[in-house]
PDB file of C-alpha atoms in Angstrom:
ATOM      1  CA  UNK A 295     113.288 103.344 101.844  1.00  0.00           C
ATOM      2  CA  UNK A 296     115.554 106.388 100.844  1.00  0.00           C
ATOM      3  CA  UNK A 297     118.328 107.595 101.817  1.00  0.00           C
ATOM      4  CA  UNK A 298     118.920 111.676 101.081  1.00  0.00           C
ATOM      5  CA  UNK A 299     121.892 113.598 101.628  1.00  0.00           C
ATOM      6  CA  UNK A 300     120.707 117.042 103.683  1.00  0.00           C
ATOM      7  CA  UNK A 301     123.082 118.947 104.999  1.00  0.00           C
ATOM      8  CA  UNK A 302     126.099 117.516 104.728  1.00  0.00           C
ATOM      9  CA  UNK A 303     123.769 114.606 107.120  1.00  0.00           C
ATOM     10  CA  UNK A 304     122.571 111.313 105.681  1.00  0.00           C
ATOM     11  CA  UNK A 305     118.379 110.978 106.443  1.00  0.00           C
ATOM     12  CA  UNK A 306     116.188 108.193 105.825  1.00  0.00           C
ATOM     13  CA  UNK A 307     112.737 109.151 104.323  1.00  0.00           C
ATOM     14  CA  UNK A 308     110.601 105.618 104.220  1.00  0.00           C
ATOM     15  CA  UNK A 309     108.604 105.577 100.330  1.00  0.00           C
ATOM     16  CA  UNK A 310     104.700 104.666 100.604  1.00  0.00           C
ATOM     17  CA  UNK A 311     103.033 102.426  97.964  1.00  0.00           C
ATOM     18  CA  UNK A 312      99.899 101.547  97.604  1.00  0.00           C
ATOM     19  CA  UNK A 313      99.520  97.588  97.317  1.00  0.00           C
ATOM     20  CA  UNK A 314      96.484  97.694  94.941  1.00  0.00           C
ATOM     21  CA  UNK A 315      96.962 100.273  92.693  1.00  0.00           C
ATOM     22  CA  UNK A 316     101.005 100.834  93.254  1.00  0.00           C
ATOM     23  CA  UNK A 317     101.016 104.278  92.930  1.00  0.00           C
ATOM     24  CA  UNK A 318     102.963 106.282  95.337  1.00  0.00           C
ATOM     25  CA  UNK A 319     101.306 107.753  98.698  1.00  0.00           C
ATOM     26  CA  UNK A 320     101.623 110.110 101.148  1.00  0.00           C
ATOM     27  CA  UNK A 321     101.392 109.186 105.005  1.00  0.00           C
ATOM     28  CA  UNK A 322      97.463 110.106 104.716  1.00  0.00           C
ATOM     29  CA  UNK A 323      96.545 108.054 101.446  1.00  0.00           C
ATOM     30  CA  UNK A 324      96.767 110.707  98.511  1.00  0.00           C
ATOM     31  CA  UNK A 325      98.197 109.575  95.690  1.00  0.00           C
ATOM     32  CA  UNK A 326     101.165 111.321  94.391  1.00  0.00           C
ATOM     33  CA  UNK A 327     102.065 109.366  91.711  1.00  0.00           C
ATOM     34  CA  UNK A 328      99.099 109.548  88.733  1.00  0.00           C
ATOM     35  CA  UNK A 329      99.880 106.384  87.386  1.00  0.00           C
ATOM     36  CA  UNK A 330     101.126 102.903  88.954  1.00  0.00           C
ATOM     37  CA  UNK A 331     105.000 102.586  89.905  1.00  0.00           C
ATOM     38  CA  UNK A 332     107.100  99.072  89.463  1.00  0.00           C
ATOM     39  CA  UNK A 333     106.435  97.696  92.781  1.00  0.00           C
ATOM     40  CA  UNK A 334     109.196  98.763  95.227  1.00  0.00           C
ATOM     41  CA  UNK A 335     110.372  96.075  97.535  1.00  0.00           C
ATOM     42  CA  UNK A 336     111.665  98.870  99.970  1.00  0.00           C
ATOM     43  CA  UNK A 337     108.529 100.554 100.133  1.00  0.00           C
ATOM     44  CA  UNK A 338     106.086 100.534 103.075  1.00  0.00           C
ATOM     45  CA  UNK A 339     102.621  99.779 101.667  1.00  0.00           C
ATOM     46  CA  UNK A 340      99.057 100.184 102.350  1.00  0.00           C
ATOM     47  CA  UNK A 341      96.325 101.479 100.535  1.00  0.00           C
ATOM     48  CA  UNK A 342      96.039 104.908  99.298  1.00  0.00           C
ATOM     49  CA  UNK A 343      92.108 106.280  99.805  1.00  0.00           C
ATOM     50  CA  UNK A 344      90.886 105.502  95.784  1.00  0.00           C
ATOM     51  CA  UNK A 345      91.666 102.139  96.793  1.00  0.00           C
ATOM     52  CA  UNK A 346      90.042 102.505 100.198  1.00  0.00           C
ATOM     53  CA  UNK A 347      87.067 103.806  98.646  1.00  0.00           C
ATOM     54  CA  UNK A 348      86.347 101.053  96.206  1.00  0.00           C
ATOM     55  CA  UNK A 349      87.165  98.247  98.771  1.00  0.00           C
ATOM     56  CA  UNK A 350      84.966  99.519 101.559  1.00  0.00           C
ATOM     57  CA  UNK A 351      82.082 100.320  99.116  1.00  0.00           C
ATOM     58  CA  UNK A 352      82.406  96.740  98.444  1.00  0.00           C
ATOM     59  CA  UNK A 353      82.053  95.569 101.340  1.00  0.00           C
ATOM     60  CA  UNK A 354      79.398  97.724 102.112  1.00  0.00           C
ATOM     61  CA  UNK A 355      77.664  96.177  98.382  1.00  0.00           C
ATOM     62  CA  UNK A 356      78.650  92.879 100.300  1.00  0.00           C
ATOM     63  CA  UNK A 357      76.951  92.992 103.527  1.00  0.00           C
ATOM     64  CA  UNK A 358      74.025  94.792 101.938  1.00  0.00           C
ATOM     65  CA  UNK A 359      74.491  98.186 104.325  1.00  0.00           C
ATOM     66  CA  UNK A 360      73.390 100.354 101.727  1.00  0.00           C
ATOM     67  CA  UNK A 361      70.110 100.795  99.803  1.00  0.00           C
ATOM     68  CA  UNK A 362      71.375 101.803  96.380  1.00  0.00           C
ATOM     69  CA  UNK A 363      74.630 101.126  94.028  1.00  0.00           C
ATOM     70  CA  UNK A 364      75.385 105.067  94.268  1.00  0.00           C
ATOM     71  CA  UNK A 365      75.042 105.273  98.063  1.00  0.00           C
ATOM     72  CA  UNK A 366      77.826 102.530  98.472  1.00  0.00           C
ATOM     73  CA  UNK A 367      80.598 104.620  97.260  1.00  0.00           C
ATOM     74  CA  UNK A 368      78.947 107.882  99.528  1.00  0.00           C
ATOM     75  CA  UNK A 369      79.012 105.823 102.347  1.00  0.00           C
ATOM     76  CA  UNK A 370      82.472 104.481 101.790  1.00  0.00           C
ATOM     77  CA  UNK A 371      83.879 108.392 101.305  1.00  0.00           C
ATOM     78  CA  UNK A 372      82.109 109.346 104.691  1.00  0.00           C
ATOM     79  CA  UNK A 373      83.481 107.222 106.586  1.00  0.00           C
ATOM     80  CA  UNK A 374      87.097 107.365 105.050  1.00  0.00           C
ATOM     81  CA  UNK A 375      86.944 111.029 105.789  1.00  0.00           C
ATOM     82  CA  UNK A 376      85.624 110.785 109.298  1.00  0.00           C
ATOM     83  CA  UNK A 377      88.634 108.570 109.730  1.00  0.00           C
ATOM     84  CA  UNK A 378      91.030 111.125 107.765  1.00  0.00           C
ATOM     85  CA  UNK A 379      91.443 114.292 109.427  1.00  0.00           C
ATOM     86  CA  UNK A 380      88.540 115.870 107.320  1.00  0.00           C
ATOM     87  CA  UNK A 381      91.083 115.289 103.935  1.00  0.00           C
ATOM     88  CA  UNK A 382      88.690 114.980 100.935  1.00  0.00           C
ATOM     89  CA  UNK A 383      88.867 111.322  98.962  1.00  0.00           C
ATOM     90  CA  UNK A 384      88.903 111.244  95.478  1.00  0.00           C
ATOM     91  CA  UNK A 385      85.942 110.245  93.481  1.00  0.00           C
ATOM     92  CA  UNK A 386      85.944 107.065  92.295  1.00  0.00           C
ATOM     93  CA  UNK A 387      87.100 106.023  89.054  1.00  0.00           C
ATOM     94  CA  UNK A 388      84.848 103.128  87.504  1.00  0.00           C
TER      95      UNK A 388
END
């Protein structure tokens, strides 16, 4: 959590981390930190959609949904962005 000064008026602005990869998020999942942050005990945290990605291509991997190694991570982006307001995930960085 963070407390700003605006306009003379104290607001609270709540930080997103993602708990895998603890880079900073926005409320949708993108990343807006490039590289990991100390973890912030303050922070609310999820997962941002890299993250999101990787873990539902594995379970996809897991449960044998897909047919190939290259359709898992496909898969995994469709249905993130079906899910996210038509935002474009990131590809996947193996």
């Amino acid at each position: 959590m963070l407390v700003e000064r605006v306009s003379g008026k104290e607001m609270t602005v709540m930080v997103r981390q993602c708990a895998w990869c603890l880079r900073l998020i926005d409320d949708v999942g993108t990343p807006l930190s490039s590289r990991p942050e100390p973890k912030n005990y303050k922070a609310t945290h999820g997962m941002c959609l890299e993250c999101g990605v990787r873990w539902l291509a594995d379970v996809l991997r897991n449960d044998e949904l897909a047919s190939s190694a290259d359709s898992y991570e496909v898969e995994a982006s469709r249905m993130l962005n079906a899910d996210n307001r038509g935002k474009l995930v990131s590809t996947l960085i193996t």
